[in-house]
GROMACS .gro file of C-alpha atoms in nm:
model
  333
    1MET     CA    1   9.208   0.397   6.873
    2SER     CA    2   8.909   0.160   6.866
    3TYR     CA    3   8.671   0.134   7.161
    4ILE     CA    4   8.799  -0.207   7.269
    5ASP     CA    5   9.158  -0.083   7.249
    6VAL     CA    6   9.063   0.189   7.495
    7ILE     CA    7   8.910  -0.076   7.725
    8LYS     CA    8   9.227  -0.284   7.704
    9GLU     CA    9   9.433   0.021   7.807
   10LYS     CA   10   9.204   0.074   8.109
   11ALA     CA   11   9.238  -0.295   8.201
   12ARG     CA   12   9.616  -0.273   8.185
   13SER     CA   13   9.626   0.034   8.407
   14ASP     CA   14   9.502  -0.165   8.711
   15LYS     CA   15   9.538  -0.530   8.620
   16ARG     CA   16   9.276  -0.770   8.761
   17THR     CA   17   9.252  -1.154   8.784
   18ILE     CA   18   8.987  -1.321   8.567
   19VAL     CA   19   8.890  -1.690   8.571
   20LEU     CA   20   8.840  -1.878   8.246
   21PRO     CA   21   8.686  -2.211   8.341
   22GLU     CA   22   8.616  -2.354   7.989
   23THR     CA   23   8.959  -2.500   7.937
   24THR     CA   24   8.850  -2.771   7.690
   25ASP     CA   25   8.749  -2.499   7.440
   26LYS     CA   26   9.022  -2.401   7.194
   27ARG     CA   27   8.892  -2.047   7.160
   28THR     CA   28   8.939  -2.001   7.534
   29LEU     CA   29   9.292  -2.131   7.522
   30ILE     CA   30   9.384  -1.904   7.231
   31ALA     CA   31   9.218  -1.606   7.405
   32ALA     CA   32   9.410  -1.675   7.728
   33SER     CA   33   9.737  -1.673   7.535
   34HIS     CA   34   9.662  -1.331   7.383
   35ILE     CA   35   9.536  -1.187   7.708
   36ILE     CA   36   9.865  -1.273   7.876
   37GLU     CA   37  10.068  -1.149   7.583
   38GLU     CA   38   9.882  -0.817   7.576
   39GLU     CA   39   9.898  -0.794   7.960
   40ILE     CA   40   9.524  -0.718   7.980
   41ALA     CA   41   9.461  -0.933   8.290
   42ASP     CA   42   9.607  -1.211   8.498
   43ILE     CA   43   9.436  -1.538   8.404
   44ILE     CA   44   9.335  -1.843   8.607
   45MET     CA   45   9.233  -2.152   8.409
   46ILE     CA   46   9.056  -2.440   8.583
   47GLY     CA   47   9.121  -2.803   8.489
   48ASN     CA   48   9.385  -3.069   8.448
   49ARG     CA   49   9.723  -2.907   8.386
   50GLU     CA   50   9.850  -3.175   8.153
   51LYS     CA   51   9.538  -3.161   7.931
   52ILE     CA   52   9.548  -2.781   7.918
   53MET     CA   53   9.912  -2.772   7.825
   54ASP     CA   54   9.862  -3.049   7.567
   55GLY     CA   55   9.588  -2.835   7.412
   56ALA     CA   56   9.824  -2.535   7.406
   57THR     CA   57  10.092  -2.748   7.232
   58TRP     CA   58   9.841  -2.872   6.972
   59LEU     CA   59   9.729  -2.511   6.906
   60GLU     CA   60  10.091  -2.390   6.900
   61ILE     CA   61  10.031  -2.122   7.162
   62GLU     CA   62  10.208  -2.019   7.475
   63LEU     CA   63  10.036  -2.016   7.817
   64ASP     CA   64  10.333  -1.903   8.016
   65GLY     CA   65  10.209  -1.682   8.302
   66VAL     CA   66   9.865  -1.847   8.320
   67GLU     CA   67   9.780  -1.992   8.658
   68ILE     CA   68   9.621  -2.337   8.628
   69VAL     CA   69   9.410  -2.461   8.919
   70ASP     CA   70   9.309  -2.831   8.922
   71PRO     CA   71   9.025  -2.883   9.170
   72THR     CA   72   9.147  -3.237   9.243
   73ASP     CA   73   9.470  -3.111   9.401
   74CYS     CA   74   9.380  -2.752   9.491
   75ASP     CA   75   9.521  -2.644   9.833
   76LYS     CA   76   9.212  -2.440   9.898
   77LEU     CA   77   8.955  -2.705   9.806
   78ASP     CA   78   8.838  -2.756  10.165
   79GLU     CA   79   8.806  -2.385  10.211
   80TYR     CA   80   8.599  -2.353   9.893
   81VAL     CA   81   8.384  -2.649   9.995
   82ASN     CA   82   8.304  -2.483  10.329
   83LEU     CA   83   8.230  -2.152  10.155
   84LEU     CA   84   7.986  -2.313   9.911
   85TYR     CA   85   7.822  -2.508  10.192
   86GLU     CA   86   7.775  -2.195  10.406
   87THR     CA   87   7.644  -1.995  10.116
   88ARG     CA   88   7.387  -2.256  10.009
   89LYS     CA   89   7.312  -2.459  10.323
   90ALA     CA   90   6.971  -2.294  10.357
   91LYS     CA   91   6.887  -2.443  10.019
   92GLY     CA   92   6.982  -2.798  10.121
   93MET     CA   93   7.353  -2.795  10.035
   94THR     CA   94   7.569  -3.049  10.226
   95LEU     CA   95   7.946  -3.064  10.261
   96ASP     CA   96   7.959  -3.380  10.053
   97LYS     CA   97   7.745  -3.231   9.780
   98ALA     CA   98   7.952  -2.910   9.777
   99ARG     CA   99   8.270  -3.114   9.733
  100GLU     CA  100   8.116  -3.317   9.451
  101ILE     CA  101   8.004  -3.001   9.268
  102LEU     CA  102   8.336  -2.829   9.298
  103LEU     CA  103   8.532  -3.131   9.172
  104HIS     CA  104   8.322  -3.160   8.859
  105ASP     CA  105   8.163  -2.820   8.782
  106PHE     CA  106   8.434  -2.581   8.680
  107LEU     CA  107   8.191  -2.289   8.637
  108THR     CA  108   8.087  -2.315   9.000
  109PHE     CA  109   8.449  -2.357   9.105
  110GLY     CA  110   8.529  -2.033   8.919
  111VAL     CA  111   8.248  -1.843   9.090
  112ILE     CA  112   8.359  -1.968   9.430
  113MET     CA  113   8.711  -1.835   9.358
  114VAL     CA  114   8.553  -1.494   9.284
  115LYS     CA  115   8.344  -1.521   9.600
  116ALA     CA  116   8.659  -1.601   9.805
  117ASN     CA  117   8.836  -1.296   9.653
  118ASP     CA  118   9.095  -1.520   9.487
  119ALA     CA  119   8.983  -1.378   9.149
  120ASP     CA  120   8.811  -1.054   9.051
  121GLY     CA  121   8.572  -1.188   8.787
  122MET     CA  122   8.485  -1.478   8.560
  123VAL     CA  123   8.407  -1.514   8.187
  124ALA     CA  124   8.235  -1.827   8.052
  125GLY     CA  125   7.966  -1.933   7.804
  126ALA     CA  126   8.165  -2.024   7.495
  127CYS     CA  127   8.046  -2.381   7.541
  128HIS     CA  128   7.773  -2.342   7.803
  129ALA     CA  129   7.418  -2.201   7.791
  130THR     CA  130   7.360  -1.865   7.960
  131ALA     CA  131   7.160  -2.038   8.233
  132ASP     CA  132   7.460  -2.256   8.323
  133THR     CA  133   7.682  -1.951   8.357
  134LEU     CA  134   7.432  -1.736   8.541
  135ARG     CA  135   7.298  -1.995   8.789
  136PRO     CA  136   7.608  -2.026   9.014
  137ALA     CA  137   7.672  -1.655   8.991
  138LEU     CA  138   7.328  -1.570   9.122
  139GLN     CA  139   7.326  -1.850   9.383
  140ILE     CA  140   7.669  -1.767   9.520
  141LEU     CA  141   7.747  -1.401   9.451
  142LYS     CA  142   7.387  -1.271   9.459
  143THR     CA  143   7.268  -0.943   9.316
  144ALA     CA  144   7.440  -0.614   9.395
  145PRO     CA  145   7.289  -0.393   9.667
  146GLY     CA  146   6.990  -0.193   9.540
  147VAL     CA  147   6.958  -0.387   9.213
  148LYS     CA  148   6.610  -0.518   9.130
  149LEU     CA  149   6.713  -0.776   8.873
  150VAL     CA  150   7.012  -0.907   8.674
  151SER     CA  151   7.002  -0.836   8.304
  152GLY     CA  152   7.225  -0.891   8.001
  153PHE     CA  153   7.362  -0.640   7.758
  154PHE     CA  154   7.589  -0.619   7.456
  155LEU     CA  155   7.833  -0.341   7.377
  156MET     CA  156   7.811  -0.299   7.003
  157CYS     CA  157   8.082  -0.122   6.806
  158VAL     CA  158   7.961  -0.050   6.452
  159PRO     CA  159   8.225   0.049   6.195
  160ASN     CA  160   8.181   0.366   5.990
  161CYS     CA  161   7.872   0.462   6.186
  162ASP     CA  162   7.767   0.818   6.271
  163PHE     CA  163   7.488   0.710   6.505
  164GLY     CA  164   7.513   0.647   6.876
  165ASP     CA  165   7.837   0.734   7.040
  166HIS     CA  166   8.057   0.735   6.733
  167GLY     CA  167   7.916   0.391   6.646
  168THR     CA  168   7.921   0.252   7.000
  169PHE     CA  169   7.591   0.139   7.156
  170LEU     CA  170   7.461  -0.062   7.447
  171PHE     CA  171   7.182  -0.309   7.364
  172ALA     CA  172   6.969  -0.459   7.646
  173ASP     CA  173   6.828  -0.701   7.738
  174CYS     CA  174   6.972  -0.934   7.469
  175GLY     CA  175   7.053  -1.243   7.674
  176LEU     CA  176   6.855  -1.306   7.985
  177ASN     CA  177   6.505  -1.174   8.059
  178GLN     CA  178   6.260  -1.316   7.805
  179ASP     CA  179   5.957  -1.092   7.843
  180PRO     CA  180   6.029  -0.831   8.106
  181THR     CA  181   5.743  -0.642   8.268
  182ALA     CA  182   5.716  -0.265   8.242
  183GLU     CA  183   5.877  -0.239   8.587
  184GLU     CA  184   6.161  -0.469   8.484
  185LEU     CA  185   6.216  -0.274   8.158
  186ALA     CA  186   6.250   0.040   8.358
  187ALA     CA  187   6.504  -0.127   8.589
  188ILE     CA  188   6.698  -0.260   8.287
  189ALA     CA  189   6.713   0.096   8.152
  190ASP     CA  190   6.860   0.218   8.479
  191SER     CA  191   7.118  -0.054   8.500
  192SER     CA  192   7.210  -0.008   8.134
  193ALA     CA  193   7.262   0.363   8.180
  194ARG     CA  194   7.509   0.295   8.460
  195SER     CA  195   7.688   0.031   8.252
  196PHE     CA  196   7.715   0.258   7.954
  197LYS     CA  197   7.851   0.545   8.164
  198SER     CA  198   8.111   0.327   8.338
  199LEU     CA  199   8.229   0.132   8.031
  200VAL     CA  200   8.195   0.392   7.757
  201GLY     CA  201   8.237   0.711   7.951
  202SER     CA  202   7.979   0.913   7.764
  203LYS     CA  203   7.636   1.032   7.868
  204PRO     CA  204   7.375   0.755   7.822
  205ILE     CA  205   7.084   0.858   7.602
  206ILE     CA  206   6.823   0.586   7.635
  207ALA     CA  207   6.552   0.485   7.383
  208MET     CA  208   6.275   0.254   7.497
  209LEU     CA  209   6.216   0.070   7.168
  210SER     CA  210   5.890  -0.044   7.014
  211HIS     CA  211   5.729  -0.097   6.674
  212SER     CA  212   5.545   0.226   6.751
  213THR     CA  213   5.653   0.587   6.801
  214LYS     CA  214   5.448   0.806   7.023
  215GLY     CA  215   5.118   0.633   6.968
  216SER     CA  216   5.151   0.545   6.604
  217ALA     CA  217   5.030   0.192   6.682
  218LYS     CA  218   4.801   0.053   6.954
  219HIS     CA  219   4.880  -0.284   7.110
  220GLU     CA  220   4.948  -0.428   7.454
  221MET     CA  221   5.315  -0.463   7.357
  222VAL     CA  222   5.326  -0.092   7.292
  223SER     CA  223   5.142  -0.018   7.610
  224LYS     CA  224   5.410  -0.205   7.810
  225VAL     CA  225   5.687   0.017   7.667
  226VAL     CA  226   5.482   0.331   7.733
  227GLU     CA  227   5.430   0.223   8.093
  228ALA     CA  228   5.797   0.132   8.130
  229THR     CA  229   5.892   0.481   8.014
  230ARG     CA  230   5.656   0.639   8.269
  231ILE     CA  231   5.794   0.424   8.549
  232ALA     CA  232   6.155   0.501   8.449
  233HIS     CA  233   6.083   0.876   8.463
  234GLU     CA  234   5.924   0.837   8.800
  235LEU     CA  235   6.184   0.607   8.965
  236TYR     CA  236   6.497   0.726   8.785
  237PRO     CA  237   6.439   1.099   8.713
  238GLY     CA  238   6.804   1.161   8.633
  239LEU     CA  239   6.797   0.946   8.318
  240THR     CA  240   6.785   1.098   7.971
  241LEU     CA  241   6.522   0.856   7.841
  242ASP     CA  242   6.227   0.855   7.603
  243GLY     CA  243   5.980   0.615   7.450
  244GLU     CA  244   5.807   0.455   7.292
  245LEU     CA  245   6.034   0.496   6.986
  246GLN     CA  246   6.086   0.301   6.669
  247LEU     CA  247   6.447   0.226   6.596
  248ASP     CA  248   6.480   0.478   6.309
  249ALA     CA  249   6.326   0.749   6.525
  250ALA     CA  250   6.571   0.665   6.803
  251LEU     CA  251   6.879   0.688   6.584
  252VAL     CA  252   6.825   0.901   6.271
  253PRO     CA  253   6.792   1.277   6.329
  254SER     CA  254   6.588   1.340   6.016
  255VAL     CA  255   6.340   1.068   6.108
  256ALA     CA  256   6.329   1.184   6.469
  257LYS     CA  257   6.242   1.534   6.355
  258SER     CA  258   5.941   1.397   6.172
  259LYS     CA  259   5.825   1.125   6.413
  260SER     CA  260   5.910   1.268   6.754
  261PRO     CA  261   5.986   1.641   6.734
  262GLY     CA  262   6.107   1.792   7.059
  263SER     CA  263   6.236   1.466   7.205
  264GLU     CA  264   6.575   1.500   7.381
  265VAL     CA  265   6.645   1.133   7.294
  266ALA     CA  266   6.509   1.074   6.943
  267GLY     CA  267   6.782   1.082   6.682
  268LYS     CA  268   7.059   1.069   6.949
  269ALA     CA  269   7.018   0.739   7.133
  270ASN     CA  270   7.318   0.532   7.228
  271VAL     CA  271   7.145   0.293   7.477
  272LEU     CA  272   6.868   0.082   7.318
  273ILE     CA  273   6.628  -0.098   7.545
  274PHE     CA  274   6.442  -0.374   7.359
  275PRO     CA  275   6.088  -0.475   7.459
  276ASN     CA  276   6.167  -0.846   7.490
  277LEU     CA  277   6.443  -1.099   7.440
  278ASP     CA  278   6.331  -1.196   7.091
  279ALA     CA  279   6.375  -0.840   6.968
  280GLY     CA  280   6.702  -0.789   7.154
  281ASN     CA  281   6.869  -1.115   7.052
  282ILE     CA  282   6.762  -1.081   6.688
  283GLY     CA  283   6.860  -0.712   6.684
  284TYR     CA  284   7.218  -0.757   6.811
  285LYS     CA  285   7.284  -1.052   6.579
  286LEU     CA  286   7.155  -0.856   6.274
  287VAL     CA  287   7.387  -0.565   6.356
  288GLN     CA  288   7.679  -0.803   6.425
  289ARG     CA  289   7.643  -1.018   6.114
  290LEU     CA  290   7.510  -0.772   5.856
  291GLY     CA  291   7.658  -0.454   5.992
  292GLN     CA  292   7.993  -0.626   6.068
  293ALA     CA  293   7.986  -0.487   6.419
  294GLU     CA  294   8.198  -0.601   6.712
  295ALA     CA  295   7.961  -0.749   6.973
  296TYR     CA  296   8.087  -0.790   7.326
  297GLY     CA  297   7.865  -0.993   7.555
  298PRO     CA  298   7.619  -1.083   7.674
  299MET     CA  299   7.767  -0.887   7.968
  300LEU     CA  300   7.575  -0.925   8.290
  301GLN     CA  301   7.477  -0.626   8.501
  302GLY     CA  302   7.346  -0.636   8.858
  303ILE     CA  303   7.560  -0.916   9.004
  304ALA     CA  304   7.761  -0.834   9.315
  305LYS     CA  305   8.087  -0.917   9.134
  306PRO     CA  306   8.152  -0.937   8.759
  307VAL     CA  307   8.064  -1.264   8.595
  308ASN     CA  308   8.006  -1.240   8.219
  309ASP     CA  309   7.853  -1.467   7.962
  310LEU     CA  310   7.969  -1.538   7.607
  311SER     CA  311   7.774  -1.626   7.301
  312ARG     CA  312   7.844  -1.988   7.195
  313GLY     CA  313   7.915  -1.845   6.853
  314CYS     CA  314   8.192  -1.622   6.989
  315SER     CA  315   8.543  -1.601   6.847
  316TRP     CA  316   8.862  -1.596   7.055
  317GLN     CA  317   8.880  -1.226   6.982
  318ASP     CA  318   8.539  -1.185   7.141
  319ILE     CA  319   8.662  -1.360   7.454
  320VAL     CA  320   8.956  -1.127   7.477
  321GLY     CA  321   8.730  -0.826   7.453
  322VAL     CA  322   8.485  -0.957   7.718
  323VAL     CA  323   8.775  -1.032   7.954
  324ALA     CA  324   8.899  -0.676   7.914
  325LEU     CA  325   8.552  -0.540   7.985
  326THR     CA  326   8.518  -0.773   8.283
  327ALA     CA  327   8.850  -0.648   8.420
  328VAL     CA  328   8.734  -0.289   8.391
  329GLN     CA  329   8.404  -0.380   8.561
  330ALA     CA  330   8.612  -0.533   8.844
  331GLN     CA  331   8.807  -0.208   8.878
  332LEU     CA  332   8.480  -0.024   8.932
  333ALA     CA  333   8.319  -0.278   9.165
   0.00000   0.00000   0.00000
C-alpha cells in the first residue's frame, strides 16, 4: 500500500469536513468528486450552486454528497460577518467591510467556516498564490500555541527509492519563508519533526542542508546553517538532527561514511531542512519532475487549525492527497 493510500485510510477512520473554496477550477471539482466517492472526507464547496453544478455536468462528474455554500444566501452569513469583525476589529475591520469581504473572497469565507468550527480545515491554492491562501489563515486562525512561525513543507514520495523512510521524505521550507534566519531554521526543523512524526509515523531524522559538509566550505550561508544546528540542539534537545550536511552526505550511507563519519543523521535522513526558499522550491520540483515523485503540499505547519496550500501546477490527484493529509491533520489538532 502506498503512503497516500495509508493516509486515505486514516482519513476515512475518523472523517472530517474540508472546505474547497476554488470552485471555478476544474481540478478542484474533479478532486471533490473523487474525495466523496472514496469517502476520504466530507466536502464543502463555496460558490454559486448553479455554476458549480454546471461545471460538474460539463466535466461529466458527480458531486452528490458535496455541500455547496453560497455566501449570498448563507443562513450563517451574519454570524460569520460578526466573527470576522470581532477577530479583526483591532486592525480596522468594520461590519460593512467584513460583509463585503465574505461575499466576494471565498478563501476568507472558507477560513471563517473553519474558525466557526463549521469545517475542520481548508485546502486552496490551485489558482491562488500562497500569500492569498496564507493571509486569511494567519489573520483569522493565528498560529498554534507555542509555535514561533508558520512554515511550509512538502511530503515527497519517491518511487523505487531506498533512501529516507522507504522513499518518503519531508522537505521544508519549500513554500513560505524566503530566507529564514538561523533561529527560524531551527524552529522549522522542530515543526517539521512533529509533522513528519504525526503524518508518516516514523522517527524523524533531520538533516540541516548546505553546500558544505562539516566545514568543507566557508561562507556566511554555511555559517547560518551551522548556527541553526547549534540552536536546534540547544532549544530542541530531543531532535535527532545534524548539520551542516550536503544532500548526498545526508542521504547516501557510503558518502556519509566518508564525509561525516560518526553522525547519527548522515546517510539516514528523512527530513530535509533547506537553507532558503530558492533551494527548497527548486529541490522539491527537481525530485517531483525528474524523480517522478508524488509531491503533496505545500502543507502549512504552525497554524492553529489546518489550512493547506497547493501548487498552482497541481493535478486533481494532488488535491485529493492534500485533502486526505489535511483531514488527518484535523484529527490530530
